[in-house]
Short mmCIF file of C-alpha atoms and ligand atoms in Angstrom, two decimals:
data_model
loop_
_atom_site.label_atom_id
_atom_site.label_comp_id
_atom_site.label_asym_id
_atom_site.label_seq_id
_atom_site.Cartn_x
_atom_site.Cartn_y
_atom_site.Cartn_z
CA UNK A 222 0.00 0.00 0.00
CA UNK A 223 1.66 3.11 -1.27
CA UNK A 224 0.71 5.81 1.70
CA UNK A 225 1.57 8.35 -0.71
CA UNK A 226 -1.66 8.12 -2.68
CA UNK A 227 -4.06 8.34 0.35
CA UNK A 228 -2.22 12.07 1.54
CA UNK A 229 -3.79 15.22 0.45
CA UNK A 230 -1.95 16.51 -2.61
CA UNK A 231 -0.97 19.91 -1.24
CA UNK A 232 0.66 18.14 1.67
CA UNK A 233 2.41 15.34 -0.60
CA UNK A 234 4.16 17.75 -2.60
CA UNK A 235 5.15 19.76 1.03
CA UNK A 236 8.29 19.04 2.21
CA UNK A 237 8.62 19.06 6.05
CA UNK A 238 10.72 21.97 8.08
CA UNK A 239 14.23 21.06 8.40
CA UNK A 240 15.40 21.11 11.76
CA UNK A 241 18.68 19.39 11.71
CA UNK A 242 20.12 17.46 14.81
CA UNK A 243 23.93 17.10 13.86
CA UNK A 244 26.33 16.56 17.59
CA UNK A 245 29.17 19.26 17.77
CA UNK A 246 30.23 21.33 20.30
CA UNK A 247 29.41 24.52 19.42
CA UNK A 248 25.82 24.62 18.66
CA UNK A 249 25.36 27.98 16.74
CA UNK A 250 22.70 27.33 14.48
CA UNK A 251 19.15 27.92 15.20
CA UNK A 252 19.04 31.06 16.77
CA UNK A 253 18.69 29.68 20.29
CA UNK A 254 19.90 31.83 23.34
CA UNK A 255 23.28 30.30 24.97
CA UNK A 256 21.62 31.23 28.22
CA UNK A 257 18.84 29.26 30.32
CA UNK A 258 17.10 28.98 33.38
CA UNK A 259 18.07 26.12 35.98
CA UNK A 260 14.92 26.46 38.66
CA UNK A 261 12.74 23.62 37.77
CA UNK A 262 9.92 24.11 40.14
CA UNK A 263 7.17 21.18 40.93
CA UNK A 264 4.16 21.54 39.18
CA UNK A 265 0.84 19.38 39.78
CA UNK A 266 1.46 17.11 37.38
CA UNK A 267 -1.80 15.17 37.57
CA UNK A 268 -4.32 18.10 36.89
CA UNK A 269 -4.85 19.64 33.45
CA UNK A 270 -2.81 22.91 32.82
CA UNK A 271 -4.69 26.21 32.91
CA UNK A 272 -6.55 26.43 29.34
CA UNK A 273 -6.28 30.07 29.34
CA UNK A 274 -2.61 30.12 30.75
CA UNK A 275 -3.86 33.48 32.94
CA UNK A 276 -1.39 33.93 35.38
CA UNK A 277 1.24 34.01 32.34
CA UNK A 278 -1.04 36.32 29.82
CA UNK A 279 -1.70 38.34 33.45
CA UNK A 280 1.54 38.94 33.49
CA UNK A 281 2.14 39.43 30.01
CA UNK A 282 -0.31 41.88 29.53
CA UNK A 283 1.04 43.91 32.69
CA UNK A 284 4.57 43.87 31.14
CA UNK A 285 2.90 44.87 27.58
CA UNK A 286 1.07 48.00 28.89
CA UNK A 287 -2.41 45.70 27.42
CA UNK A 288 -5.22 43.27 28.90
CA UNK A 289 -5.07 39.76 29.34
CA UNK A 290 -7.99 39.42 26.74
CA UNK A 291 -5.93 41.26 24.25
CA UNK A 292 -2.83 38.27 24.71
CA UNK A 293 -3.24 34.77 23.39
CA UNK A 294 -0.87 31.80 24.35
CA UNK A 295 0.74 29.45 22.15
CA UNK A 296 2.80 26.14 22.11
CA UNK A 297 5.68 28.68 20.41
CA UNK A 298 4.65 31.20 18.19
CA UNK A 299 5.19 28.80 15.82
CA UNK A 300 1.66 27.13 16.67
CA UNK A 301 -0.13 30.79 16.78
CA UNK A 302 1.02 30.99 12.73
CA UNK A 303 -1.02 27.65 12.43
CA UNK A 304 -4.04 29.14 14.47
CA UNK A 305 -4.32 32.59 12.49
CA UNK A 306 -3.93 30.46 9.28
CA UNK A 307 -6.55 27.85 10.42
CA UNK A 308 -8.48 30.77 11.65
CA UNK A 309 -8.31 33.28 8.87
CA UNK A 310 -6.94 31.34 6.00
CA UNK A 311 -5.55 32.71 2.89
CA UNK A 312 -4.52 34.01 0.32
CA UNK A 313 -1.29 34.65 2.92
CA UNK A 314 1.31 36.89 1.45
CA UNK A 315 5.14 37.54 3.06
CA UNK A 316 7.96 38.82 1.95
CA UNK A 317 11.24 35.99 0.92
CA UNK A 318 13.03 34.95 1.97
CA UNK A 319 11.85 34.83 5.35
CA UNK A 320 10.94 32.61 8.12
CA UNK A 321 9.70 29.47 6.08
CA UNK A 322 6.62 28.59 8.65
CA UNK A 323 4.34 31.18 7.28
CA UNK A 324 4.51 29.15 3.96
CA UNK A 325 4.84 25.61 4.98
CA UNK A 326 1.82 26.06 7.15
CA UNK A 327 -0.03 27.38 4.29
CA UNK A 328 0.52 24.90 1.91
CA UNK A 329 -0.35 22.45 4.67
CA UNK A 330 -3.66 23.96 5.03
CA UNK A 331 -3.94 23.88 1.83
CA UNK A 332 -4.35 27.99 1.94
CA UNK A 333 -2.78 30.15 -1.33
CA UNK A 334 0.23 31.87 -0.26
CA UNK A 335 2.88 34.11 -2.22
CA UNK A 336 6.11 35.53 -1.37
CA UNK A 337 7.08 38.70 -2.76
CA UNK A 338 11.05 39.19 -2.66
CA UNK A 339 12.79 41.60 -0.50
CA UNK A 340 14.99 44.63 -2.48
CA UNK A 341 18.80 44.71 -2.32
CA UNK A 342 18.76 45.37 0.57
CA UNK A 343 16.90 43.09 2.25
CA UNK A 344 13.89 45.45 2.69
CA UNK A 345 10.29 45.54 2.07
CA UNK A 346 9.42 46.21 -1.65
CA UNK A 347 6.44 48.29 -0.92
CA UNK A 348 5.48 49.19 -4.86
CA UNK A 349 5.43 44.82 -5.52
CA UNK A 350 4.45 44.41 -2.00
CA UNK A 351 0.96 47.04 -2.45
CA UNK A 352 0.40 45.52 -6.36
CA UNK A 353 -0.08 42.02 -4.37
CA UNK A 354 -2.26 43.27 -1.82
CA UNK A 355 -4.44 44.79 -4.97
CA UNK A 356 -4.15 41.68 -6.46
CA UNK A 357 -4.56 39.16 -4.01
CA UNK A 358 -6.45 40.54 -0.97
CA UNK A 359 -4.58 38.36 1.47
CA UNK A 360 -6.49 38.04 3.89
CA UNK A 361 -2.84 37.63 6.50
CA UNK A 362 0.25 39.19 5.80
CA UNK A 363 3.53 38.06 7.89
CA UNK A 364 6.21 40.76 8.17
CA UNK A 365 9.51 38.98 10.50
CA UNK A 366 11.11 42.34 11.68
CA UNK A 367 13.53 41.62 12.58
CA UNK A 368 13.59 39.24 9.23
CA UNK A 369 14.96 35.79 9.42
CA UNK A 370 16.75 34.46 8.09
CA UNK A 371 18.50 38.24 7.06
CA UNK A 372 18.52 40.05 10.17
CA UNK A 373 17.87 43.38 9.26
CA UNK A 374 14.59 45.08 10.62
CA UNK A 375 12.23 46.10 7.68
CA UNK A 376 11.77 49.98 7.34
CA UNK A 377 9.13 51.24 9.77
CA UNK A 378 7.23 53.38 7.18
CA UNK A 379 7.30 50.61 4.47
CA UNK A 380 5.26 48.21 6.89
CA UNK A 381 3.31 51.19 8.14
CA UNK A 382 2.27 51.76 4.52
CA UNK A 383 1.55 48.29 4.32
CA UNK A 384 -0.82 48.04 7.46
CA UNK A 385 -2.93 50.83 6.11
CA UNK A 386 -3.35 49.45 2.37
CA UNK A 387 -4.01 45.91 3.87
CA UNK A 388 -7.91 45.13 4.33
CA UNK A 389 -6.53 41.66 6.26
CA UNK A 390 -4.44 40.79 9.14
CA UNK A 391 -0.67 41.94 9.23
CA UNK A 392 1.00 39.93 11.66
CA UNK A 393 4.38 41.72 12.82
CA UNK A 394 6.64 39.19 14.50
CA UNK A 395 8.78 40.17 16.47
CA UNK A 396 10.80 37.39 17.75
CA UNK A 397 14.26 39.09 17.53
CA UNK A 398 12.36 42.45 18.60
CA UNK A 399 14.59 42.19 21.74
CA UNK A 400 18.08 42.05 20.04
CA UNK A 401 17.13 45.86 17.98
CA UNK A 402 17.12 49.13 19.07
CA UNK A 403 14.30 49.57 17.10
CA UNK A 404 10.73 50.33 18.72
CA UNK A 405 8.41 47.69 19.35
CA UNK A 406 4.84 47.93 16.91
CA UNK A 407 2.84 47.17 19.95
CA UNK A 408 2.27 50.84 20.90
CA UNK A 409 0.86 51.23 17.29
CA UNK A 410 -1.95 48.13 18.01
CA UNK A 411 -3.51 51.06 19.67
CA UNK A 412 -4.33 52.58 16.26
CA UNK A 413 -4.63 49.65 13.69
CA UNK A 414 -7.08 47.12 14.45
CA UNK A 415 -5.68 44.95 11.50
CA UNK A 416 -2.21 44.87 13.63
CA UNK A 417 -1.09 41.78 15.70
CA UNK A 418 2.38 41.44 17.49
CA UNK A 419 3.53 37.92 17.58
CA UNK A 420 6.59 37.53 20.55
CA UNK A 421 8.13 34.42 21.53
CA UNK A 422 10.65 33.72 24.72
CA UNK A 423 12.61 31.38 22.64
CA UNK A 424 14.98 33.46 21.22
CA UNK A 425 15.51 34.85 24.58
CA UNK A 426 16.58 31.58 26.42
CA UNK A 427 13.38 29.47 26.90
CA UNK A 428 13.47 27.77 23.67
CA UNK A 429 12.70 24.24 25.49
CA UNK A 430 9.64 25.56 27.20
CA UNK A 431 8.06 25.97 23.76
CA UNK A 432 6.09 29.63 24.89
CA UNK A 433 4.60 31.78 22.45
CA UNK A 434 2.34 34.83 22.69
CA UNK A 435 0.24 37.30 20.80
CA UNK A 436 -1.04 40.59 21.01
CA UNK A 437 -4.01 41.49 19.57
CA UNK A 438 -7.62 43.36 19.14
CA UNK A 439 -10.00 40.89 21.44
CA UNK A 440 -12.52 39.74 18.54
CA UNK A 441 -9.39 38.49 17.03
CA UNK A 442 -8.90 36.48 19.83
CA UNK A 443 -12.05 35.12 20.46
CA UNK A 444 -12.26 33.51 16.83
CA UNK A 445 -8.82 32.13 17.14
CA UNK A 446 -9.65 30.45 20.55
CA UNK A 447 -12.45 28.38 19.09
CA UNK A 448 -9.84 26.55 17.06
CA UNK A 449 -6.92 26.63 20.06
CA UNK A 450 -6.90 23.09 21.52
CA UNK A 451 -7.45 23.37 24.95
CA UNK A 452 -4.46 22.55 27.00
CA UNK A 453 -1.75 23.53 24.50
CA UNK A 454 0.65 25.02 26.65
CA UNK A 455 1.85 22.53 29.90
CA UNK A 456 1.92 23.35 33.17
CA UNK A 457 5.59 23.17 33.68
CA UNK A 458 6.02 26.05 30.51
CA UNK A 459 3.60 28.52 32.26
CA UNK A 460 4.67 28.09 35.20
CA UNK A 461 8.31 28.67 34.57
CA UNK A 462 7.59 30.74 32.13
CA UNK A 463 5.69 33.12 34.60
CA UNK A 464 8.75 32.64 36.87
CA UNK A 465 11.32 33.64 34.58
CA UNK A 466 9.46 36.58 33.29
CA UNK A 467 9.05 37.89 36.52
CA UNK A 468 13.19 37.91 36.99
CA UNK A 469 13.25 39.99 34.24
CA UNK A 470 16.57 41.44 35.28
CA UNK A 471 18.77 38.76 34.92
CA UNK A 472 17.09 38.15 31.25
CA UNK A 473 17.67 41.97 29.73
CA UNK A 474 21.54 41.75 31.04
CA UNK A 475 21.82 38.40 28.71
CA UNK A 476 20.20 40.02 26.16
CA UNK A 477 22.86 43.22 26.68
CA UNK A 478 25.48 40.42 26.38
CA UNK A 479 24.64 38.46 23.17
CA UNK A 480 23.67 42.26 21.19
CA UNK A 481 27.55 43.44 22.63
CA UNK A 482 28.59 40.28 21.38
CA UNK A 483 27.05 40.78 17.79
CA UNK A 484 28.37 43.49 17.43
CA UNK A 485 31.75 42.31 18.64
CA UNK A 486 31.24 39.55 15.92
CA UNK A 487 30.24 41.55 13.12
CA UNK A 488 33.29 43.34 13.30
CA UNK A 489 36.01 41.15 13.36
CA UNK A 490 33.71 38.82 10.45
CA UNK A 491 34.34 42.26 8.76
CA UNK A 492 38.01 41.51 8.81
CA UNK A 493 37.66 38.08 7.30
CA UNK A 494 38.95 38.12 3.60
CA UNK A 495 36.40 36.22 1.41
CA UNK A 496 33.21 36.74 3.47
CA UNK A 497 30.63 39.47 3.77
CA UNK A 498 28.92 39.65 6.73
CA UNK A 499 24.98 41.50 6.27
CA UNK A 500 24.41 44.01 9.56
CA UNK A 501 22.08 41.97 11.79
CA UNK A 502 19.38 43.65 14.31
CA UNK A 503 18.86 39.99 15.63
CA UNK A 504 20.65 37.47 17.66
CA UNK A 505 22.34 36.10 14.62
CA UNK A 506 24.12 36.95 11.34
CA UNK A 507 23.85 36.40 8.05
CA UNK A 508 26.90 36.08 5.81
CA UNK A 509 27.75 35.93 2.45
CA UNK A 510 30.39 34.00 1.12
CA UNK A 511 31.82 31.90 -2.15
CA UNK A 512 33.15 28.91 -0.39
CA UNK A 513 29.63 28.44 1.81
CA UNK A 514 29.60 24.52 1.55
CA UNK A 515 33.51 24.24 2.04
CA UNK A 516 33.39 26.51 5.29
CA UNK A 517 29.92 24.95 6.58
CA UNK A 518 31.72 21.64 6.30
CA UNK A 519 34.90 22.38 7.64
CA UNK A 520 33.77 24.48 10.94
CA UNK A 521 31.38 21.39 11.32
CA UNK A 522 34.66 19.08 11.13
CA UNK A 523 36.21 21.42 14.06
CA UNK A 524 32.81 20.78 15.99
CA UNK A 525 30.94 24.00 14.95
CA UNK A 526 27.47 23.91 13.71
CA UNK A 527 26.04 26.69 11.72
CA UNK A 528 22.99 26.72 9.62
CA UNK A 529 23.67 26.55 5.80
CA UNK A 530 21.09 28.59 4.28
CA UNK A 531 21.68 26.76 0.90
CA UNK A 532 18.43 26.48 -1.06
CA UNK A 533 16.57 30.00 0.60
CA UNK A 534 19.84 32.35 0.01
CA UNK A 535 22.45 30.76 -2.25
CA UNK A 536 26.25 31.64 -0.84
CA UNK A 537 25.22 32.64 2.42
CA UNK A 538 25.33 31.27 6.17
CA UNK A 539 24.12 32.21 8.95
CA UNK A 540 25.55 31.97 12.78
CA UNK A 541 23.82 32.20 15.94
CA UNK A 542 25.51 34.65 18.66
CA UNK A 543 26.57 32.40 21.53
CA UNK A 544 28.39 32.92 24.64
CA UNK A 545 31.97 34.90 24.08
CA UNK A 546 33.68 31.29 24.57
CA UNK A 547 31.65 29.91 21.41
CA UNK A 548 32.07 33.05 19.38
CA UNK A 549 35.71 32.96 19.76
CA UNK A 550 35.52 29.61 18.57
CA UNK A 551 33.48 29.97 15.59
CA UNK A 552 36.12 33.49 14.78
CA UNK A 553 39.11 31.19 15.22
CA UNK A 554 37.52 28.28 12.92
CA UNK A 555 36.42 30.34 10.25
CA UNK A 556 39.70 32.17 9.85
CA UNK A 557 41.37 28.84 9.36
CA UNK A 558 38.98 27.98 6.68
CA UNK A 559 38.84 30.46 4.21
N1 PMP B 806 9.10 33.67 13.99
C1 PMP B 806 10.36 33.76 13.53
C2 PMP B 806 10.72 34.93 12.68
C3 PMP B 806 11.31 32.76 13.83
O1 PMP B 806 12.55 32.84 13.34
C4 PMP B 806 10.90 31.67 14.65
C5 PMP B 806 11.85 30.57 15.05
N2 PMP B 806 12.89 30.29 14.26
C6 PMP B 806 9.58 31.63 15.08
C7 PMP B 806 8.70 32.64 14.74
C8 PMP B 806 9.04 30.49 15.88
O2 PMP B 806 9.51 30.50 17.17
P1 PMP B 806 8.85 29.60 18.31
O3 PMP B 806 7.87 28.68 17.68
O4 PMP B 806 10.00 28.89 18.93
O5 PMP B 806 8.20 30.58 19.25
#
C-alpha cells in the first residue's frame, strides 16, 4: 500500500521543516539563546494545565502595557502561525526569503500563499508588495522584523504603509524584537485594528519551554480560541515561564550580552577576507560568502554547527551569537577555513 496516494496533494508535494540534529560542540545554528534557566519548580502534574494560561497572559499583559484578553498563548509562536492560518486562511502573502513557517503552514492547510522578494537590501518592496495586496487581498500578511533568516529590521514606514493598504491581518513578528534598538509595533496596536504582534521567549533563552504569545484586538482572539486546543501550553512552561518573566533582570543583562557580542562579531567577520557579513538587528548573522559549503563543512569538522542557508539564500550562512567562549571559537575556525 503506497501511503503516498491516500495524503492530500498539497501536503504530498510539502516538504517538512528542516530542523537538523547534527552533535558538535558549538551549537550555533538555530538562533537559540546560549543562556537558560536552571529552577525547575514542581508543578501538579496530575491536573490539566490552565486552558487560558492566565497567570502568564496576566503577566504578560502587565509587562505589555495591554489586557489579558488582548494576549493569546501558544505552544511557540510557531503554533499561533497555524491558528491565524486555520483561523483566517488565505490568500497569505510575506515577503522571501523569510521565516519558512508562514509558507509551509499554508501549503499544509492547503491555503494560497505568495512571497514577494525583498529589495537589495533586504527590505520591504512596498510598490510589488501594495500591487499584491491589490491583487490578491490576502487576507494575513507576515512581516519577520527583525527578518529571518537576514537580520535586518524592515523599514518602519514601508510596513506602516503596508498596514494601512491591507484590508486583512498583518501579523508583525517580532521574535528578535529584543536584540534591535528599534521600537516595538505594539504601541501602534492602539491605532490599527488589522495589527497583531507575535513575541516568543525562545529566542531569549526558553526555547525548550516551547512559549509563544500574541497581542491582539479581542474579537481576534475570540475567533482564534475556538480553534486553540485546549491545553496547548503545559503546566511546567507557564509556570516557569511566569517565573522567569518575573526575573526579568537577569534576562535583559543576557540580552545586553549576546547584542555586545554581535556586534563584537560583526566586526572582526568584517576583517575576514572572502566573506561578507549582512548588519544583523537579531541574535544572529547572516553572511555571504563563495566557499559556503567548504566553510559549513569544515567548521562542522572542528565541531561548529552553523545553519547553511543553501536552497533559501544561495552563498550565504548564517551563525547564531553564543556565549563569548563559542564566538571565539566559531572566529578562530572560520579564519582557518577560508
Ligand atoms: N518567527 C520567527 C521569525 C522565527 O525565526 C521563529 C523561530 N525560528 C519563530 C517565529 C518560531 O519560534 P517559536 O515557535 O519557537 O516561538
Amino acid at each position: 500500500m503506497d501511503i503516498k496516494n491516500l495524503v492530500k496533494p498539497n501536503i504530498r508535494s510539502l516538504r517538512a521543516y528542516h530542523a537538523e540534529e547534527i552533535p558538535c560542540r558549538v551549537k550555533l545554528d538555530a538562533n537559540e539563546s546560549p543562556y537558560g534557566v536552571k529552577a525547575l519548580k514542581t508543578v501538579k502534574t496530575n491536573r490539566y494545565p490552565d486552558p487560558e494560561a492566565k497567570a502568564l497572559r496576566r503577566l504578560l499583559a502587565k509587562q505589555f502595557k495591554t489586557k489579558p484578553e488582548n494576549i493569546l498563548h501558544g505552544n511557540g509562536s510557531d503554533e499561533l502561525i497555524q491558528c491565524l492560518i486555520t483561523t483566517f486562511g488565505g490568500p497569505v502573502l510575506f515577503p522571501t526569503p523569510t521565516f519558512s513557517m508562514y509558507g509551509i503552514i499554508s501549503q499544509a492547510q492547503g491555503e494560497e500563499s505568495a512571497g514577494i522578494p525583498l529589495d537589495e537590501k533586504f527590505d520591504l518592496d512596498t510598490d510589488n508588495f501594495l500591487k499584491a495586496i491589490k491583487s490578491r487581498n490576502p487576507k494575513l500578511i507576515f512581516l519577520s522584523s527583525p527578518n529571518n533568516p537576514t537580520g535586518n529590521s524592515f523599514s518602519e514606514d514601508r510596513i506602516l504603509k503596508i498596514i494601512r493598504q491591507s484590508k486583512g491581518l498583518v501579523i508583525v513578528d517580532e521574535a528578535y524584537q529584543a536584540f534591535s534598538d528599534r521600537k516595538s509595533f505594539v504601541p501602534l496596536l492602539k491605532k490599527y485594528q488589522n495589527l497583531i504582534i507575535l513575541k516568543t521567549l525562545s529566542k531569549i533563552g526558553l526555547a525548550g519551554l516551547r512559549v509563544g504569545f500574541m497581542i491582539a484586538y479581542k474579537d481576534v482572539i475570540d475567533e482564534m480560541n475556538k480553534v486553540r486546543l485546549p491545553f496547548n501550553l503545559n503546566s511546567l512552561s507557564q509556570k516557569l515561564a511566569v517565573e522567569t518573566l518575573k526575573k526579568s533582570a537577569l534576562m535583559r543583562s543576557e540580552i545586553k550580552t549576546i547584542v555586545s557580542e554581535r556586534k563584537r562579531l560583526f566586526n572582526e567577520m568584517k576583517k575576514i577576507y572572502g566573506i561578507e557579513p549582512y548588519p544583523s538587528d537579531a541574535n544572529f548573522i547572516l553572511f555571504r560568502t563563495e566557499k559556503s559549503d567548504k566553510i559549513y563543512k569544515e567548521l562542522l569538522k572542528r565541531g561548529i554547527l552553523i545553519r547553511n542557508m543553501k536552497g533559501i539564500i544561495e552563498g550565504c550562512l548564517r551563525v547564531t551569537v553564543g556565549t563569548p567562549n563559542e564566538n571565539r571559537a566559531f572566529l578562530k575556525a572560520i579564519k582557518s577555513t577560508v
